[in-house]
PDB file of C-alpha atoms in Angstrom:
ATOM      1  CA  UNK V   1      -9.013  11.607  18.933  1.00  0.00           C
ATOM      2  CA  UNK V   2      -6.208  10.347  21.142  1.00  0.00           C
ATOM      3  CA  UNK V   3      -5.297   6.792  22.029  1.00  0.00           C
ATOM      4  CA  UNK V   4      -7.332   5.100  19.309  1.00  0.00           C
ATOM      5  CA  UNK V   5      -8.681   1.752  20.380  1.00  0.00           C
ATOM      6  CA  UNK V   6      -7.780  -1.358  18.437  1.00  0.00           C
ATOM      7  CA  UNK V   7     -11.309  -1.579  17.077  1.00  0.00           C
ATOM      8  CA  UNK V   8     -11.208   2.024  15.894  1.00  0.00           C
ATOM      9  CA  UNK V   9      -7.826   1.452  14.244  1.00  0.00           C
ATOM     10  CA  UNK V  10      -9.202  -1.513  12.313  1.00  0.00           C
ATOM     11  CA  UNK V  11     -12.371   0.322  11.279  1.00  0.00           C
ATOM     12  CA  UNK V  12     -10.556   3.470  10.194  1.00  0.00           C
ATOM     13  CA  UNK V  13      -7.731   1.789   8.268  1.00  0.00           C
ATOM     14  CA  UNK V  14      -9.074  -1.473   6.883  1.00  0.00           C
ATOM     15  CA  UNK V  15     -10.025  -0.183   3.421  1.00  0.00           C
ATOM     16  CA  UNK V  16      -6.760   1.727   2.989  1.00  0.00           C
ATOM     17  CA  UNK V  17      -4.683  -1.304   3.918  1.00  0.00           C
ATOM     18  CA  UNK V  18      -6.736  -3.495   1.573  1.00  0.00           C
ATOM     19  CA  UNK V  19      -6.236  -1.097  -1.361  1.00  0.00           C
ATOM     20  CA  UNK V  20      -2.526  -0.859  -0.551  1.00  0.00           C
ATOM     21  CA  UNK V  21      -2.302  -4.616  -1.046  1.00  0.00           C
ATOM     22  CA  UNK V  22      -4.535  -4.607  -4.136  1.00  0.00           C
ATOM     23  CA  UNK V  23      -2.106  -2.195  -5.801  1.00  0.00           C
ATOM     24  CA  UNK V  24       0.956  -4.050  -4.515  1.00  0.00           C
ATOM     25  CA  UNK V  25       0.044  -7.663  -5.328  1.00  0.00           C
ATOM     26  CA  UNK V  26      -2.651  -7.146  -7.994  1.00  0.00           C
ATOM     27  CA  UNK V  27      -4.674 -10.090  -6.746  1.00  0.00           C
ATOM     28  CA  UNK V  28      -7.856  -9.406  -4.789  1.00  0.00           C
ATOM     29  CA  UNK V  29      -7.910 -12.703  -2.879  1.00  0.00           C
ATOM     30  CA  UNK V  30      -4.255 -12.382  -1.889  1.00  0.00           C
ATOM     31  CA  UNK V  31      -4.828  -8.729  -0.921  1.00  0.00           C
ATOM     32  CA  UNK V  32      -7.650  -9.745   1.410  1.00  0.00           C
ATOM     33  CA  UNK V  33      -5.501 -12.455   3.004  1.00  0.00           C
ATOM     34  CA  UNK V  34      -2.588 -10.058   3.460  1.00  0.00           C
ATOM     35  CA  UNK V  35      -4.894  -7.441   4.968  1.00  0.00           C
ATOM     36  CA  UNK V  36      -6.098  -9.988   7.507  1.00  0.00           C
ATOM     37  CA  UNK V  37      -2.504 -10.957   8.282  1.00  0.00           C
ATOM     38  CA  UNK V  38      -1.619  -7.288   8.796  1.00  0.00           C
ATOM     39  CA  UNK V  39      -4.393  -6.739  11.315  1.00  0.00           C
ATOM     40  CA  UNK V  40      -3.635 -10.048  13.014  1.00  0.00           C
ATOM     41  CA  UNK V  41      -0.024  -8.946  13.526  1.00  0.00           C
ATOM     42  CA  UNK V  42      -1.161  -5.490  14.600  1.00  0.00           C
ATOM     43  CA  UNK V  43      -3.466  -6.916  17.239  1.00  0.00           C
ATOM     44  CA  UNK V  44      -0.893  -9.481  18.359  1.00  0.00           C
ATOM     45  CA  UNK V  45       1.981  -6.986  18.672  1.00  0.00           C
ATOM     46  CA  UNK V  46      -0.098  -4.144  20.100  1.00  0.00           C
ATOM     47  CA  UNK V  47      -2.424  -5.989  22.479  1.00  0.00           C
ATOM     48  CA  UNK V  48      -2.590  -4.368  25.880  1.00  0.00           C
ATOM     49  CA  UNK V  49      -0.415  -1.408  24.996  1.00  0.00           C
ATOM     50  CA  UNK V  50      -1.326   2.230  24.723  1.00  0.00           C
ATOM     51  CA  UNK V  51       1.508   2.975  22.326  1.00  0.00           C
ATOM     52  CA  UNK V  52      -0.373   5.195  19.907  1.00  0.00           C
ATOM     53  CA  UNK V  53      -1.069   8.717  21.005  1.00  0.00           C
ATOM     54  CA  UNK V  54      -2.594   9.749  17.683  1.00  0.00           C
ATOM     55  CA  UNK V  55      -4.452   8.039  14.840  1.00  0.00           C
ATOM     56  CA  UNK V  56      -1.633   9.086  12.467  1.00  0.00           C
ATOM     57  CA  UNK V  57       0.981   7.165  14.449  1.00  0.00           C
ATOM     58  CA  UNK V  58      -1.294   4.156  14.560  1.00  0.00           C
ATOM     59  CA  UNK V  59      -1.853   4.391  10.789  1.00  0.00           C
ATOM     60  CA  UNK V  60       1.884   4.655  10.100  1.00  0.00           C
ATOM     61  CA  UNK V  61       2.515   1.602  12.274  1.00  0.00           C
ATOM     62  CA  UNK V  62      -0.175  -0.341  10.394  1.00  0.00           C
ATOM     63  CA  UNK V  63       1.417   0.506   7.049  1.00  0.00           C
ATOM     64  CA  UNK V  64       4.830  -0.504   8.388  1.00  0.00           C
ATOM     65  CA  UNK V  65       3.355  -3.889   9.283  1.00  0.00           C
ATOM     66  CA  UNK V  66       1.648  -4.068   5.872  1.00  0.00           C
ATOM     67  CA  UNK V  67       4.947  -3.358   4.130  1.00  0.00           C
ATOM     68  CA  UNK V  68       6.616  -6.180   6.070  1.00  0.00           C
ATOM     69  CA  UNK V  69       3.720  -8.546   5.341  1.00  0.00           C
ATOM     70  CA  UNK V  70       4.084  -7.741   1.643  1.00  0.00           C
ATOM     71  CA  UNK V  71       7.830  -8.437   1.744  1.00  0.00           C
ATOM     72  CA  UNK V  72       7.129 -11.770   3.438  1.00  0.00           C
ATOM     73  CA  UNK V  73       4.541 -12.593   0.780  1.00  0.00           C
ATOM     74  CA  UNK V  74       7.007 -12.018  -2.063  1.00  0.00           C
ATOM     75  CA  UNK V  75       9.761 -13.865  -0.231  1.00  0.00           C
ATOM     76  CA  UNK V  76       7.539 -16.952   0.130  1.00  0.00           C
ATOM     77  CA  UNK V  77       6.549 -17.039  -3.497  1.00  0.00           C
ATOM     78  CA  UNK V  78       9.110 -16.109  -6.117  1.00  0.00           C
ATOM     79  CA  UNK V  79       6.464 -15.939  -8.804  1.00  0.00           C
ATOM     80  CA  UNK V  80       3.919 -14.014  -6.725  1.00  0.00           C
ATOM     81  CA  UNK V  81       4.866 -10.780  -8.480  1.00  0.00           C
ATOM     82  CA  UNK V  82       3.681 -12.275 -11.767  1.00  0.00           C
ATOM     83  CA  UNK V  83       0.237 -13.178 -10.416  1.00  0.00           C
ATOM     84  CA  UNK V  84      -2.616 -11.294 -12.009  1.00  0.00           C
ATOM     85  CA  UNK V  85      -6.227 -11.454 -11.017  1.00  0.00           C
ATOM     86  CA  UNK V  86      -8.788 -10.757 -13.717  1.00  0.00           C
ATOM     87  CA  UNK V  87     -11.303  -9.689 -11.077  1.00  0.00           C
ATOM     88  CA  UNK V  88      -9.237  -6.753  -9.881  1.00  0.00           C
ATOM     89  CA  UNK V  89     -11.723  -4.130  -8.746  1.00  0.00           C
ATOM     90  CA  UNK V  90     -11.933  -0.970 -10.809  1.00  0.00           C
ATOM     91  CA  UNK V  91     -13.785   2.189  -9.935  1.00  0.00           C
ATOM     92  CA  UNK V  92     -17.399   2.143 -11.012  1.00  0.00           C
ATOM     93  CA  UNK V  93     -16.869   5.029 -13.424  1.00  0.00           C
ATOM     94  CA  UNK V  94     -16.160   5.645 -17.076  1.00  0.00           C
ATOM     95  CA  UNK V  95     -12.474   5.747 -16.141  1.00  0.00           C
ATOM     96  CA  UNK V  96     -12.108   1.959 -15.852  1.00  0.00           C
ATOM     97  CA  UNK V  97      -9.779   1.810 -18.827  1.00  0.00           C
ATOM     98  CA  UNK V  98      -7.579   4.549 -17.383  1.00  0.00           C
ATOM     99  CA  UNK V  99      -7.522   2.787 -14.001  1.00  0.00           C
ATOM    100  CA  UNK V 100      -6.408  -0.436 -15.673  1.00  0.00           C
ATOM    101  CA  UNK V 101      -3.682   1.400 -17.593  1.00  0.00           C
ATOM    102  CA  UNK V 102      -2.417   3.068 -14.400  1.00  0.00           C
ATOM    103  CA  UNK V 103      -2.473  -0.238 -12.492  1.00  0.00           C
ATOM    104  CA  UNK V 104      -0.526  -1.923 -15.293  1.00  0.00           C
ATOM    105  CA  UNK V 105       1.949   0.960 -15.378  1.00  0.00           C
ATOM    106  CA  UNK V 106       2.453   0.718 -11.612  1.00  0.00           C
ATOM    107  CA  UNK V 107       3.058  -3.017 -11.960  1.00  0.00           C
ATOM    108  CA  UNK V 108       6.006  -2.278 -14.261  1.00  0.00           C
ATOM    109  CA  UNK V 109       7.813  -0.227 -11.612  1.00  0.00           C
ATOM    110  CA  UNK V 110      10.442  -1.741  -9.324  1.00  0.00           C
ATOM    111  CA  UNK V 111       8.962  -2.793  -5.993  1.00  0.00           C
ATOM    112  CA  UNK V 112      10.431   0.029  -3.879  1.00  0.00           C
ATOM    113  CA  UNK V 113       9.261   2.690  -6.349  1.00  0.00           C
ATOM    114  CA  UNK V 114       5.793   1.136  -6.648  1.00  0.00           C
ATOM    115  CA  UNK V 115       5.418   0.949  -2.869  1.00  0.00           C
ATOM    116  CA  UNK V 116       6.531   4.561  -2.415  1.00  0.00           C
ATOM    117  CA  UNK V 117       4.156   5.756  -5.161  1.00  0.00           C
ATOM    118  CA  UNK V 118       1.192   3.829  -3.744  1.00  0.00           C
ATOM    119  CA  UNK V 119       1.854   5.105  -0.227  1.00  0.00           C
ATOM    120  CA  UNK V 120       2.287   8.693  -1.422  1.00  0.00           C
ATOM    121  CA  UNK V 121      -0.398   9.050  -4.080  1.00  0.00           C
ATOM    122  CA  UNK V 122      -3.033   6.550  -2.969  1.00  0.00           C
ATOM    123  CA  UNK V 123      -2.623   6.416   0.800  1.00  0.00           C
ATOM    124  CA  UNK V 124      -1.637  10.047   1.376  1.00  0.00           C
ATOM    125  CA  UNK V 125       1.515   9.474   3.400  1.00  0.00           C
ATOM    126  CA  UNK V 126       4.190  12.155   3.627  1.00  0.00           C
ATOM    127  CA  UNK V 127       7.726  11.441   2.438  1.00  0.00           C
ATOM    128  CA  UNK V 128       9.049  11.245   5.997  1.00  0.00           C
ATOM    129  CA  UNK V 129       6.365   8.698   6.931  1.00  0.00           C
ATOM    130  CA  UNK V 130       7.136   6.600   3.847  1.00  0.00           C
ATOM    131  CA  UNK V 131      10.809   6.637   4.801  1.00  0.00           C
ATOM    132  CA  UNK V 132       9.917   5.218   8.210  1.00  0.00           C
ATOM    133  CA  UNK V 133       7.653   2.580   6.669  1.00  0.00           C
ATOM    134  CA  UNK V 134      10.238   1.519   4.080  1.00  0.00           C
ATOM    135  CA  UNK V 135      13.201   1.771   6.432  1.00  0.00           C
ATOM    136  CA  UNK V 136      14.862   4.224   4.050  1.00  0.00           C
ATOM    137  CA  UNK V 137      16.118   7.781   4.183  1.00  0.00           C
ATOM    138  CA  UNK V 138      13.944  10.732   3.186  1.00  0.00           C
ATOM    139  CA  UNK V 139      16.340  11.347   0.279  1.00  0.00           C
ATOM    140  CA  UNK V 140      15.929   7.760  -0.931  1.00  0.00           C
ATOM    141  CA  UNK V 141      12.135   8.051  -0.850  1.00  0.00           C
ATOM    142  CA  UNK V 142      12.222  11.350  -2.740  1.00  0.00           C
ATOM    143  CA  UNK V 143      14.440   9.688  -5.326  1.00  0.00           C
ATOM    144  CA  UNK V 144      12.106   6.688  -5.598  1.00  0.00           C
ATOM    145  CA  UNK V 145       9.108   8.956  -6.093  1.00  0.00           C
ATOM    146  CA  UNK V 146      10.893  10.983  -8.790  1.00  0.00           C
ATOM    147  CA  UNK V 147      12.020   7.836 -10.601  1.00  0.00           C
ATOM    148  CA  UNK V 148       8.491   6.433 -10.341  1.00  0.00           C
ATOM    149  CA  UNK V 149       6.984   9.633 -11.779  1.00  0.00           C
ATOM    150  CA  UNK V 150       9.512   9.698 -14.622  1.00  0.00           C
ATOM    151  CA  UNK V 151       8.948   6.014 -15.418  1.00  0.00           C
ATOM    152  CA  UNK V 152       5.163   6.406 -15.285  1.00  0.00           C
ATOM    153  CA  UNK V 153       5.346   9.362 -17.703  1.00  0.00           C
ATOM    154  CA  UNK V 154       7.259   7.193 -20.161  1.00  0.00           C
ATOM    155  CA  UNK V 155       5.029   4.139 -19.710  1.00  0.00           C
ATOM    156  CA  UNK V 156       1.818   6.153 -19.966  1.00  0.00           C
ATOM    157  CA  UNK V 157       3.216   8.060 -22.959  1.00  0.00           C
ATOM    158  CA  UNK V 158       3.804   4.749 -24.726  1.00  0.00           C
ATOM    159  CA  UNK V 159       0.185   3.810 -23.957  1.00  0.00           C
ATOM    160  CA  UNK V 160      -1.023   7.040 -25.589  1.00  0.00           C
ATOM    161  CA  UNK V 161      -1.786   8.877 -22.329  1.00  0.00           C
ATOM    162  CA  UNK V 162       0.505  11.873 -22.311  1.00  0.00           C
TER     163      UNK V 162
END
């Protein structure tokens, strides 16, 4: 598919952007609001342009906007990082406890590491794409991912999941 339409971009990426925010802000209502803001900015900045030749480029641009929206969210509310929503969705499986442990472990990571890990492991972005989204070098992203993995091993080991 070339030149994805705006409607197709929204349909194909909405759930991924929403889950990106759920893992970043850990508050379902805020995640939904931030998802809407991301698509609003996407439509506003991209209206009338044919700037995306492939769905992958469109997706990377959406996640770049989402990353900026998330930074704006934290900048507006100093205590937003501490917000926790008890209604955070968990998979409808027997692994709910494990999902909660992983989400809590991710929440303990520094923001840049958490964002890189979520983009890499949950959203399927490549290191080079994450570097573009985060405005960092490929080496910095690789380092963030390694530090995130090492920290998660320690955190999960302390929780009894080794």
